[in-house]
Amino acid sequence: MTPALEVSGVSYHFGSRQALDDVSFSVGPACFTALLGPNGAGKTTLFSLATRLFDCKDGWIRIFGQDLRRRPGPALARLGVVFQQSTLDLDLTVAQNLRYAASLHGLGGREVDARIERELNRFGLGDRSHEKARQLNGGHRRRIEIARALMHDPALLLLDEATVGLDVPTRRQLVAEVHRLCREDGIAVLWTTHLVDELDPDQDRVVLLHRGRVRAAGSADEVLEATGAAALDRLFDALPEGPGA
Amino acid sequence: MKFLICLKGIIWRELLRFVSQRGRFLSALVRPLIWLLVFATGFRAALGVAITPPYETYIPYSIYVLPGLAAMVQLFNAMQSSLSMVYDREMGSMRVLLTSPLPRWYLILCKLLAGIVVSLAQVYAFFAIAWLFDDQAPGLGYLTVMPALLANGILLGGLGLLLSSLIRQLENFAGVMNFVVFPMFFLSSGLYPLWKVREGSDLVADLCALNPFTYGVELIRFALYGQVDQMSLAVVLGVGGMLTAAAIIAYSPSRGLIRRK
């Protein structure tokens, strides 16, 4: 089966600083994969390459078999993205934000109204469509951003530290909602985080990134075995240079 | 069809943002009106404008300055768009645009066109208020000026896009005002005819003649009277095309503009 996301031999550097070094891993269809790593591991760089904000020159990235560099259109059409920073237009209403995102994928007309309703209802925000994004709290804004990323029915969803700045209960709810998307709607998810407690150790795949290199990949047990860590919450301690290095 | 929906969506968002930022709309109108109603009134007595094409008779200074102020509205709008591109890049909302599956060059052109549409709305609002104060061009001129405003929008919008790709931080934008907007406006035929400038200084007149903005102003001036100044059209479209092409290259994924952040 074609992987939802394939990253192969990707290296990247900013000037003399190597941000990514021969990174390879894949995300299976309808699979929740956590890209885990301490701050400065290279997660956001990898995320930027996977969303084609800039091209990767060494190695390649494919989305459902489509090379992101050679065939960016078909690859990006199947991709939904939630960025670390909030990217909503705060002066626009929720519905206007969603409509704008849909238009960027060539979707317009009544079909978009139905999709807006569908996505807002999915996150229990059906009654907020006419509110300005500025009026929403952090948790609701995040949900709207996920709803926006789903407007064009992507088969792969990338989320970069999507729970940053949220309180613990909201964070838990959001993690559960994205897991549900994966389980019930068959959407593959790459969830970038440095918070180990966001993982479901029984279900999720884990890619452990540290100092720009993949240190371990597989199920939670496989990653624990490869790193020699006693438990997931001790994972970063088991990395060669210690936490945050 | 996808391409058209995308263009429509980007223009619609730009208009919504413009309308929701009332301060921006007001300042876009007030700025040229102050020039027209205060500056031009003061200069009316001091400056006589002789009969030069496209004018067929002596004209008051406020009529002379009308095309220059329309171009100024577009210049400030382009810089405002450029500023918001830098802001969007810093805040991350530019990323939403750039992850669209449509070609990157097309998305940049859509941004350019959206900025032009907003500038047209501003210019016509300005023309309407000026008309109320009796600073009027021939009726048909308001229609024939539209293609000139479009062309000038490409020139200034292309410049704004390119600048937005070169400016690393929002804080650097003050430099753009000092080194781009003011010289462009003051070293042009917007406020004074070139022959009048030449009476004062050959060097300044030469600088004005080298400034593409001068040609944008002249294009608008002739178009308001139903005429095409071919030299101006060639310069505006030529330079505008080059600036836009450079901006598209600057925003291409292989150039990694966002990477610098």
Short mmCIF file of C-alpha atoms in Angstrom, two decimals:
data_model
loop_
_atom_site.label_atom_id
_atom_site.label_comp_id
_atom_site.label_asym_id
_atom_site.label_seq_id
_atom_site.Cartn_x
_atom_site.Cartn_y
_atom_site.Cartn_z
CA MET A 1 0.00 0.00 0.00
CA THR A 2 1.35 3.46 -0.90
CA PRO A 3 2.38 5.35 2.25
CA ALA A 4 0.58 8.59 3.00
CA LEU A 5 3.92 10.31 3.53
CA GLU A 6 7.38 9.09 2.61
CA VAL A 7 10.46 11.00 3.65
CA SER A 8 13.66 9.58 2.24
CA GLY A 9 17.24 10.69 2.77
CA VAL A 10 16.28 14.30 3.51
CA SER A 11 19.13 16.56 4.60
CA TYR A 12 18.90 20.30 5.07
CA HIS A 13 21.13 23.00 6.40
CA PHE A 14 20.83 26.70 7.17
CA GLY A 15 24.24 28.05 6.24
CA SER A 16 26.73 25.93 8.14
CA ARG A 17 24.17 24.56 10.60
CA GLN A 18 22.84 21.14 9.70
CA ALA A 19 19.13 21.09 10.57
CA LEU A 20 18.30 17.67 9.13
CA ASP A 21 20.68 14.83 8.40
CA ASP A 22 19.58 11.96 6.17
CA VAL A 23 16.08 11.75 7.62
CA SER A 24 13.92 8.85 6.43
CA PHE A 25 10.58 7.55 7.68
CA SER A 26 7.07 6.96 6.44
CA VAL A 27 3.50 7.45 7.62
CA GLY A 28 1.00 4.75 6.69
CA PRO A 29 -2.52 5.56 5.44
CA ALA A 30 -5.00 6.10 8.29
CA CYS A 31 -2.13 5.91 10.74
CA PHE A 32 -1.39 8.34 13.59
CA THR A 33 2.34 9.01 13.68
CA ALA A 34 3.93 11.24 16.27
CA LEU A 35 7.04 13.07 15.20
CA LEU A 36 8.62 13.45 18.57
CA GLY A 37 11.67 15.42 19.52
CA PRO A 38 12.95 18.00 21.97
CA ASN A 39 13.09 21.66 21.00
CA GLY A 40 15.62 22.24 18.21
CA ALA A 41 15.40 18.67 16.93
CA GLY A 42 14.52 19.80 13.39
CA LYS A 43 10.79 19.09 13.54
CA THR A 44 9.67 22.46 12.22
CA THR A 45 12.25 22.36 9.41
CA LEU A 46 10.99 18.95 8.39
CA PHE A 47 7.44 20.23 8.60
CA SER A 48 8.29 23.18 6.35
CA LEU A 49 9.82 20.84 3.79
CA ALA A 50 6.84 18.48 3.94
CA THR A 51 4.48 21.41 3.26
CA ARG A 52 6.76 22.72 0.50
CA LEU A 53 7.34 26.10 2.04
CA PHE A 54 10.78 25.49 0.65
CA ASP A 55 12.20 22.70 -1.48
CA CYS A 56 14.32 19.90 -0.18
CA LYS A 57 17.37 19.54 -2.37
CA ASP A 58 18.83 16.41 -0.77
CA GLY A 59 16.47 13.48 -0.59
CA TRP A 60 12.80 13.43 -1.49
CA ILE A 61 9.36 13.63 0.05
CA ARG A 62 6.30 11.93 -1.42
CA ILE A 63 2.67 12.30 -0.50
CA PHE A 64 0.65 9.26 -1.58
CA GLY A 65 3.38 8.52 -4.09
CA GLN A 66 3.49 12.06 -5.56
CA ASP A 67 6.89 13.68 -5.37
CA LEU A 68 6.48 17.02 -3.63
CA ARG A 69 9.13 18.70 -5.72
CA ARG A 70 8.24 17.31 -9.13
CA ARG A 71 4.47 17.15 -8.77
CA PRO A 72 3.65 19.64 -6.01
CA GLY A 73 0.03 20.22 -7.12
CA PRO A 74 -1.31 16.67 -6.74
CA ALA A 75 0.79 16.17 -3.60
CA LEU A 76 -0.43 19.33 -1.84
CA ALA A 77 -4.04 18.66 -2.91
CA ARG A 78 -4.11 15.64 -0.58
CA LEU A 79 -2.47 17.44 2.28
CA GLY A 80 -4.07 19.37 5.13
CA VAL A 81 -1.82 21.51 7.31
CA VAL A 82 -2.08 23.06 10.77
CA PHE A 83 0.85 25.31 11.57
CA GLN A 84 2.40 25.94 14.95
CA GLN A 85 1.52 29.63 14.89
CA SER A 86 -2.11 30.55 14.56
CA THR A 87 -2.74 31.48 10.94
CA LEU A 88 -6.38 32.56 11.09
CA ASP A 89 -7.38 35.98 9.81
CA LEU A 90 -8.57 37.43 13.06
CA ASP A 91 -10.65 40.17 11.41
CA LEU A 92 -12.58 37.65 9.33
CA THR A 93 -15.38 35.44 10.59
CA VAL A 94 -14.91 31.72 11.10
CA ALA A 95 -16.89 30.94 7.94
CA GLN A 96 -14.91 33.50 5.92
CA ASN A 97 -11.66 31.91 7.05
CA LEU A 98 -12.87 28.48 5.99
CA ARG A 99 -14.22 29.75 2.69
CA TYR A 100 -10.91 31.40 1.88
CA ALA A 101 -9.00 28.19 2.61
CA ALA A 102 -11.40 26.22 0.39
CA SER A 103 -10.92 28.69 -2.47
CA LEU A 104 -7.17 28.10 -2.33
CA HIS A 105 -7.96 24.51 -3.23
CA GLY A 106 -10.30 25.57 -6.02
CA LEU A 107 -13.48 24.85 -4.06
CA GLY A 108 -16.32 27.34 -4.23
CA GLY A 109 -20.09 27.75 -4.32
CA ARG A 110 -22.71 25.91 -2.27
CA GLU A 111 -20.52 22.88 -1.87
CA VAL A 112 -18.31 24.96 0.40
CA ASP A 113 -21.25 26.00 2.60
CA ALA A 114 -22.01 22.32 3.20
CA ARG A 115 -18.39 21.60 3.99
CA ILE A 116 -18.15 24.53 6.41
CA GLU A 117 -21.21 23.22 8.24
CA ARG A 118 -19.85 19.68 8.26
CA GLU A 119 -16.44 20.63 9.62
CA LEU A 120 -17.73 23.06 12.24
CA ASN A 121 -20.24 20.48 13.47
CA ARG A 122 -17.49 17.90 13.66
CA PHE A 123 -15.77 20.08 16.26
CA GLY A 124 -18.98 21.22 17.98
CA LEU A 125 -18.60 24.78 16.70
CA GLY A 126 -21.53 24.89 14.31
CA ASP A 127 -22.97 27.96 16.03
CA ARG A 128 -19.76 30.00 15.81
CA SER A 129 -19.51 30.38 12.04
CA HIS A 130 -20.41 34.09 12.01
CA GLU A 131 -18.14 35.08 14.88
CA LYS A 132 -14.91 36.89 14.17
CA ALA A 133 -11.91 34.63 14.74
CA ARG A 134 -10.62 37.25 17.17
CA GLN A 135 -13.52 36.50 19.52
CA LEU A 136 -12.62 32.82 19.91
CA ASN A 137 -10.45 31.39 22.67
CA GLY A 138 -7.21 29.52 21.95
CA GLY A 139 -8.77 26.07 21.97
CA HIS A 140 -11.55 27.06 19.61
CA ARG A 141 -9.13 28.77 17.26
CA ARG A 142 -7.09 25.57 17.07
CA ARG A 143 -10.19 23.55 16.28
CA ILE A 144 -11.12 26.03 13.56
CA GLU A 145 -7.65 25.65 12.12
CA ILE A 146 -8.03 21.89 12.02
CA ALA A 147 -11.49 22.29 10.48
CA ARG A 148 -9.94 24.60 7.89
CA ALA A 149 -7.25 22.04 7.09
CA LEU A 150 -9.98 19.45 6.48
CA MET A 151 -12.08 21.58 4.12
CA HIS A 152 -10.70 19.93 0.97
CA ASP A 153 -10.92 16.35 2.35
CA PRO A 154 -7.21 15.68 2.65
CA ALA A 155 -6.03 12.13 3.20
CA LEU A 156 -3.00 13.29 5.18
CA LEU A 157 -3.03 15.85 7.96
CA LEU A 158 0.15 17.47 9.24
CA LEU A 159 0.01 19.30 12.57
CA ASP A 160 2.99 21.19 13.93
CA GLU A 161 2.90 21.48 17.73
CA ALA A 162 -0.84 22.07 17.47
CA THR A 163 -1.38 22.14 21.23
CA VAL A 164 1.14 24.89 22.01
CA GLY A 165 -0.28 27.42 24.45
CA LEU A 166 -3.38 25.40 25.35
CA ASP A 167 -4.38 24.36 28.86
CA VAL A 168 -4.18 20.68 29.78
CA PRO A 169 -7.87 19.72 29.41
CA THR A 170 -8.12 21.48 26.02
CA ARG A 171 -4.91 19.79 24.93
CA ARG A 172 -6.28 16.36 25.87
CA GLN A 173 -9.53 17.01 24.02
CA LEU A 174 -7.73 18.14 20.90
CA VAL A 175 -5.41 15.12 20.91
CA ALA A 176 -8.44 12.84 21.31
CA GLU A 177 -10.27 14.60 18.46
CA VAL A 178 -7.36 14.17 16.07
CA HIS A 179 -6.99 10.51 17.05
CA ARG A 180 -10.68 10.11 16.27
CA LEU A 181 -10.20 11.68 12.83
CA CYS A 182 -7.59 9.06 12.16
CA ARG A 183 -9.63 6.16 13.46
CA GLU A 184 -13.06 7.06 12.12
CA ASP A 185 -12.31 8.97 8.94
CA GLY A 186 -9.18 7.11 7.88
CA ILE A 187 -7.05 10.25 7.71
CA ALA A 188 -3.31 9.72 8.13
CA VAL A 189 -1.85 12.09 10.71
CA LEU A 190 1.67 13.32 11.34
CA TRP A 191 1.53 14.97 14.76
CA THR A 192 4.63 16.95 15.59
CA THR A 193 5.22 17.46 19.28
CA HIS A 194 7.73 17.54 22.11
CA LEU A 195 5.10 16.45 24.63
CA VAL A 196 5.32 12.72 25.16
CA ASP A 197 2.01 12.53 27.03
CA GLU A 198 0.16 13.31 23.80
CA LEU A 199 0.91 9.84 22.49
CA ASP A 200 -1.31 6.81 22.65
CA PRO A 201 1.42 4.22 23.32
CA ASP A 202 -0.77 1.33 22.24
CA GLN A 203 -1.80 2.71 18.87
CA ASP A 204 0.52 5.40 17.63
CA ARG A 205 3.65 5.10 15.58
CA VAL A 206 6.56 7.20 16.80
CA VAL A 207 9.42 8.84 14.93
CA LEU A 208 12.00 10.17 17.36
CA LEU A 209 14.00 13.05 15.93
CA HIS A 210 17.01 14.50 17.68
CA ARG A 211 19.61 16.94 16.43
CA GLY A 212 18.26 16.53 12.89
CA ARG A 213 18.51 12.73 12.82
CA VAL A 214 15.98 9.96 13.27
CA ARG A 215 17.08 8.18 16.44
CA ALA A 216 14.32 5.58 16.46
CA ALA A 217 11.07 4.80 14.64
CA GLY A 218 8.28 2.30 15.14
CA SER A 219 5.74 1.47 17.82
CA ALA A 220 6.22 2.98 21.27
CA ASP A 221 7.74 -0.31 22.52
CA GLU A 222 10.14 -0.47 19.59
CA VAL A 223 11.27 3.11 20.22
CA LEU A 224 11.77 2.40 23.92
CA GLU A 225 13.82 -0.65 23.07
CA ALA A 226 15.94 1.18 20.51
CA THR A 227 16.72 4.05 22.87
CA GLY A 228 17.03 2.03 26.06
CA ALA A 229 14.60 4.38 27.84
CA ALA A 230 12.63 2.89 30.71
CA ALA A 231 9.40 4.71 29.84
CA LEU A 232 8.09 7.16 27.26
CA ASP A 233 8.32 10.08 29.67
CA ARG A 234 12.04 9.32 30.10
CA LEU A 235 12.61 9.16 26.34
CA PHE A 236 14.45 12.48 25.98
CA ASP A 237 16.72 11.62 28.92
CA ALA A 238 17.91 8.60 27.00
CA LEU A 239 19.05 10.70 24.03
CA PRO A 240 22.84 10.99 23.66
CA GLU A 241 23.24 14.60 24.71
CA GLY A 242 20.49 14.75 27.32
CA PRO A 243 17.25 16.72 27.24
CA GLY A 244 16.96 19.72 24.99
CA ALA A 245 20.40 19.23 23.51
CA MET B 1 -12.20 26.77 -13.00
CA LYS B 2 -10.08 26.02 -9.93
CA PHE B 3 -7.81 28.86 -10.91
CA LEU B 4 -10.69 31.32 -11.13
CA ILE B 5 -12.16 30.24 -7.79
CA CYS B 6 -8.76 30.70 -6.20
CA LEU B 7 -8.34 34.16 -7.72
CA LYS B 8 -11.82 35.12 -6.58
CA GLY B 9 -11.11 33.82 -3.07
CA ILE B 10 -7.87 35.78 -2.73
CA ILE B 11 -9.43 39.01 -4.04
CA TRP B 12 -12.46 38.53 -1.80
CA ARG B 13 -10.26 38.05 1.27
CA GLU B 14 -8.23 41.13 0.44
CA LEU B 15 -11.39 43.22 0.06
CA LEU B 16 -12.83 41.85 3.32
CA ARG B 17 -9.63 42.71 5.16
CA PHE B 18 -9.61 46.14 3.61
CA VAL B 19 -13.20 46.84 4.58
CA SER B 20 -12.68 45.52 8.11
CA GLN B 21 -9.70 47.83 8.60
CA ARG B 22 -11.58 51.11 8.51
CA GLY B 23 -8.58 53.10 9.61
CA ARG B 24 -6.72 51.93 6.53
CA PHE B 25 -9.59 52.91 4.25
CA LEU B 26 -9.91 56.35 5.81
CA SER B 27 -6.20 57.11 5.73
CA ALA B 28 -6.06 55.95 2.11
CA LEU B 29 -8.68 58.59 1.31
CA VAL B 30 -7.62 61.36 3.64
CA ARG B 31 -3.99 61.41 2.50
CA PRO B 32 -4.62 62.41 -1.15
CA LEU B 33 -7.53 64.63 -0.19
CA ILE B 34 -5.31 66.67 2.10
CA TRP B 35 -2.91 67.10 -0.78
CA LEU B 36 -5.72 68.04 -3.10
CA LEU B 37 -7.68 70.33 -0.84
CA VAL B 38 -4.86 71.94 1.12
CA PHE B 39 -1.64 71.65 -0.81
CA ALA B 40 -3.19 72.23 -4.22
CA THR B 41 -5.21 75.20 -2.97
CA GLY B 42 -2.06 76.80 -1.61
CA PHE B 43 -0.14 76.15 -4.80
CA ARG B 44 -2.92 77.22 -7.13
CA ALA B 45 -1.74 80.80 -6.97
CA ALA B 46 1.96 80.02 -7.05
CA LEU B 47 1.96 77.52 -9.91
CA GLY B 48 0.54 78.20 -13.31
CA VAL B 49 0.34 75.15 -15.51
CA ALA B 50 0.78 75.90 -19.18
CA ILE B 51 -0.98 74.09 -21.95
CA THR B 52 0.78 70.77 -22.39
CA PRO B 53 -0.72 67.54 -23.67
CA PRO B 54 -3.10 66.02 -22.80
CA TYR B 55 -4.60 69.34 -21.62
CA GLU B 56 -6.05 71.57 -24.31
CA THR B 57 -6.43 74.64 -22.20
CA TYR B 58 -5.00 76.27 -19.10
CA ILE B 59 -5.89 74.17 -16.09
CA PRO B 60 -5.91 74.86 -12.37
CA TYR B 61 -3.18 73.16 -10.40
CA SER B 62 -5.69 70.91 -8.64
CA ILE B 63 -6.60 69.36 -11.99
CA TYR B 64 -2.95 68.88 -12.84
CA VAL B 65 -2.23 67.12 -9.58
CA LEU B 66 -5.22 64.74 -9.79
CA PRO B 67 -3.46 61.91 -11.70
CA GLY B 68 -0.40 62.16 -9.45
CA LEU B 69 -2.58 61.80 -6.37
CA ALA B 70 -4.41 58.83 -7.90
CA ALA B 71 -1.02 57.23 -8.49
CA MET B 72 -0.06 58.12 -4.92
CA VAL B 73 -3.13 56.27 -3.64
CA GLN B 74 -1.93 53.24 -5.58
CA LEU B 75 1.63 53.65 -4.35
CA PHE B 76 0.57 53.74 -0.70
CA ASN B 77 -1.80 50.85 -1.23
CA ALA B 78 0.97 48.76 -2.80
CA MET B 79 3.23 49.54 0.15
CA GLN B 80 0.41 48.66 2.55
CA SER B 81 -0.04 45.33 0.72
CA SER B 82 3.68 44.78 0.88
CA LEU B 83 3.63 45.52 4.60
CA SER B 84 0.80 43.06 5.11
CA MET B 85 2.74 40.42 3.13
CA VAL B 86 5.67 40.84 5.52
CA TYR B 87 3.26 40.76 8.45
CA ASP B 88 1.56 37.63 7.07
CA ARG B 89 4.94 36.02 6.65
CA GLU B 90 5.98 36.84 10.18
CA MET B 91 2.63 35.78 11.59
CA GLY B 92 2.51 32.66 9.44
CA SER B 93 -0.72 33.23 7.51
CA MET B 94 1.29 33.49 4.30
CA ARG B 95 1.92 29.78 4.76
CA VAL B 96 -1.76 29.03 4.27
CA LEU B 97 -1.58 30.66 0.84
CA LEU B 98 1.63 28.92 -0.13
CA THR B 99 0.38 25.41 0.69
CA SER B 100 -2.33 25.72 -1.97
CA PRO B 101 -1.88 23.07 -4.69
CA LEU B 102 -2.04 25.73 -7.39
CA PRO B 103 1.29 26.90 -8.84
CA ARG B 104 3.24 29.31 -6.66
CA TRP B 105 3.62 31.84 -9.49
CA TYR B 106 -0.15 31.89 -9.94
CA LEU B 107 -0.73 32.50 -6.23
CA ILE B 108 1.66 35.45 -6.29
CA LEU B 109 -0.10 36.87 -9.36
CA CYS B 110 -3.44 36.47 -7.55
CA LYS B 111 -2.03 38.44 -4.61
CA LEU B 112 -0.89 41.13 -7.03
CA LEU B 113 -4.30 41.35 -8.70
CA ALA B 114 -6.08 41.42 -5.34
CA GLY B 115 -3.96 44.39 -4.31
CA ILE B 116 -4.79 46.14 -7.58
CA VAL B 117 -8.53 45.63 -7.08
CA VAL B 118 -8.29 47.19 -3.62
CA SER B 119 -6.30 50.10 -5.04
CA LEU B 120 -8.93 50.65 -7.76
CA ALA B 121 -11.62 50.91 -5.10
CA GLN B 122 -9.53 53.51 -3.28
CA VAL B 123 -8.73 55.53 -6.40
CA TYR B 124 -12.36 55.69 -7.51
CA ALA B 125 -13.45 56.72 -4.01
CA PHE B 126 -10.83 59.47 -4.21
CA PHE B 127 -12.01 60.53 -7.70
CA ALA B 128 -15.58 60.67 -6.42
CA ILE B 129 -14.73 63.00 -3.54
CA ALA B 130 -12.49 65.14 -5.75
CA TRP B 131 -15.38 65.37 -8.23
CA LEU B 132 -17.58 66.76 -5.48
CA PHE B 133 -15.01 69.51 -4.99
CA ASP B 134 -15.15 70.29 -8.72
CA ASP B 135 -11.79 68.73 -9.51
CA GLN B 136 -13.07 66.79 -12.44
CA ALA B 137 -11.78 65.01 -15.52
CA PRO B 138 -13.99 64.41 -18.59
CA GLY B 139 -16.76 61.92 -17.74
CA LEU B 140 -15.53 59.24 -20.11
CA GLY B 141 -12.03 59.67 -18.70
CA TYR B 142 -13.05 57.87 -15.53
CA LEU B 143 -13.67 54.79 -17.68
CA THR B 144 -10.64 55.08 -19.94
CA VAL B 145 -8.37 55.56 -16.95
CA MET B 146 -9.13 52.11 -15.61
CA PRO B 147 -6.65 50.18 -17.84
CA ALA B 148 -3.98 52.75 -16.93
CA LEU B 149 -4.70 52.23 -13.24
CA LEU B 150 -4.44 48.48 -13.82
CA ALA B 151 -1.07 48.86 -15.53
CA ASN B 152 0.17 51.21 -12.81
CA GLY B 153 -1.11 48.70 -10.25
CA ILE B 154 1.10 46.04 -11.83
CA LEU B 155 4.11 48.37 -11.62
CA LEU B 156 3.57 49.36 -8.00
CA GLY B 157 2.16 46.02 -6.85
CA GLY B 158 5.13 44.23 -8.42
CA LEU B 159 7.45 46.60 -6.58
CA GLY B 160 5.57 46.00 -3.32
CA LEU B 161 5.76 42.22 -3.75
CA LEU B 162 9.45 42.34 -4.47
CA LEU B 163 10.07 44.60 -1.48
CA SER B 164 8.07 42.26 0.75
CA SER B 165 10.36 39.43 -0.30
CA LEU B 166 13.46 41.50 0.49
CA ILE B 167 12.38 42.89 3.84
CA ARG B 168 13.24 40.50 6.62
CA GLN B 169 11.41 42.13 9.46
CA LEU B 170 8.43 44.36 9.87
CA GLU B 171 10.57 46.92 11.66
CA ASN B 172 12.55 47.55 8.49
CA PHE B 173 9.49 48.94 6.81
CA ALA B 174 10.15 52.50 7.92
CA GLY B 175 13.17 52.43 5.61
CA VAL B 176 10.88 51.66 2.69
CA MET B 177 8.92 54.82 3.37
CA ASN B 178 12.07 56.92 3.46
CA PHE B 179 13.96 55.35 0.62
CA VAL B 180 11.21 54.17 -1.74
CA VAL B 181 7.85 55.87 -1.23
CA PHE B 182 8.92 59.47 -0.66
CA PRO B 183 11.63 59.63 -3.37
CA MET B 184 9.32 57.86 -5.81
CA PHE B 185 6.53 60.32 -5.23
CA PHE B 186 8.49 63.55 -4.95
CA LEU B 187 10.90 62.74 -7.79
CA SER B 188 8.10 62.36 -10.29
CA SER B 189 5.79 64.42 -12.44
CA GLY B 190 3.02 63.82 -9.90
CA LEU B 191 3.27 67.22 -8.24
CA TYR B 192 4.94 69.39 -10.88
CA PRO B 193 5.39 69.09 -14.65
CA LEU B 194 8.87 68.00 -15.67
CA TRP B 195 9.51 71.17 -17.68
CA LYS B 196 8.83 73.18 -14.54
CA VAL B 197 11.21 71.00 -12.54
CA ARG B 198 13.86 71.46 -15.21
CA GLU B 199 13.67 75.22 -14.73
CA GLY B 200 14.89 74.60 -11.21
CA SER B 201 17.37 71.77 -11.66
CA ASP B 202 18.42 69.62 -14.59
CA LEU B 203 19.59 66.88 -12.26
CA VAL B 204 16.28 66.60 -10.43
CA ALA B 205 14.42 66.65 -13.75
CA ASP B 206 16.66 63.85 -15.03
CA LEU B 207 16.01 61.82 -11.89
CA CYS B 208 12.28 62.36 -12.37
CA ALA B 209 12.61 61.18 -15.97
CA LEU B 210 14.34 58.00 -14.78
CA ASN B 211 11.66 57.26 -12.21
CA PRO B 212 9.14 54.66 -13.46
CA PHE B 213 6.51 56.24 -11.22
CA THR B 214 6.62 59.34 -13.45
CA TYR B 215 5.49 57.17 -16.34
CA GLY B 216 2.71 55.67 -14.21
CA VAL B 217 1.47 59.19 -13.44
CA GLU B 218 1.66 60.24 -17.11
CA LEU B 219 -0.12 57.08 -18.22
CA ILE B 220 -2.97 57.92 -15.84
CA ARG B 221 -2.93 61.59 -16.86
CA PHE B 222 -3.31 60.84 -20.58
CA ALA B 223 -5.81 58.03 -19.97
CA LEU B 224 -8.03 60.42 -17.99
CA TYR B 225 -8.35 62.36 -21.25
CA GLY B 226 -8.91 59.27 -23.38
CA GLN B 227 -5.36 59.15 -24.73
CA VAL B 228 -2.60 56.56 -24.57
CA ASP B 229 0.92 57.75 -23.87
CA GLN B 230 2.74 54.87 -25.51
CA MET B 231 6.14 55.57 -23.99
CA SER B 232 4.60 55.57 -20.50
CA LEU B 233 2.65 52.40 -21.24
CA ALA B 234 5.81 50.62 -22.41
CA VAL B 235 7.82 51.71 -19.36
CA VAL B 236 5.06 50.88 -16.87
CA LEU B 237 4.33 47.45 -18.30
CA GLY B 238 8.01 46.66 -18.94
CA VAL B 239 9.25 47.61 -15.48
CA GLY B 240 6.10 46.23 -13.82
CA GLY B 241 6.57 42.89 -15.61
CA MET B 242 10.20 42.69 -14.55
CA LEU B 243 9.44 43.52 -10.92
CA THR B 244 6.62 40.97 -10.81
CA ALA B 245 8.83 38.29 -12.39
CA ALA B 246 11.54 39.04 -9.82
CA ALA B 247 8.98 38.76 -7.00
CA ILE B 248 7.77 35.41 -8.34
CA ILE B 249 11.35 34.14 -8.38
CA ALA B 250 11.92 35.47 -4.85
CA TYR B 251 8.86 33.60 -3.60
CA SER B 252 9.65 30.30 -5.35
CA PRO B 253 10.14 27.32 -3.00
CA SER B 254 13.66 26.72 -4.27
CA ARG B 255 14.63 30.25 -3.18
CA GLY B 256 13.27 29.49 0.27
CA LEU B 257 12.10 32.95 1.19
CA ILE B 258 10.21 31.67 4.24
CA ARG B 259 13.34 29.79 5.28
CA ARG B 260 15.02 33.02 6.28
CA LYS B 261 12.57 33.60 9.05
#
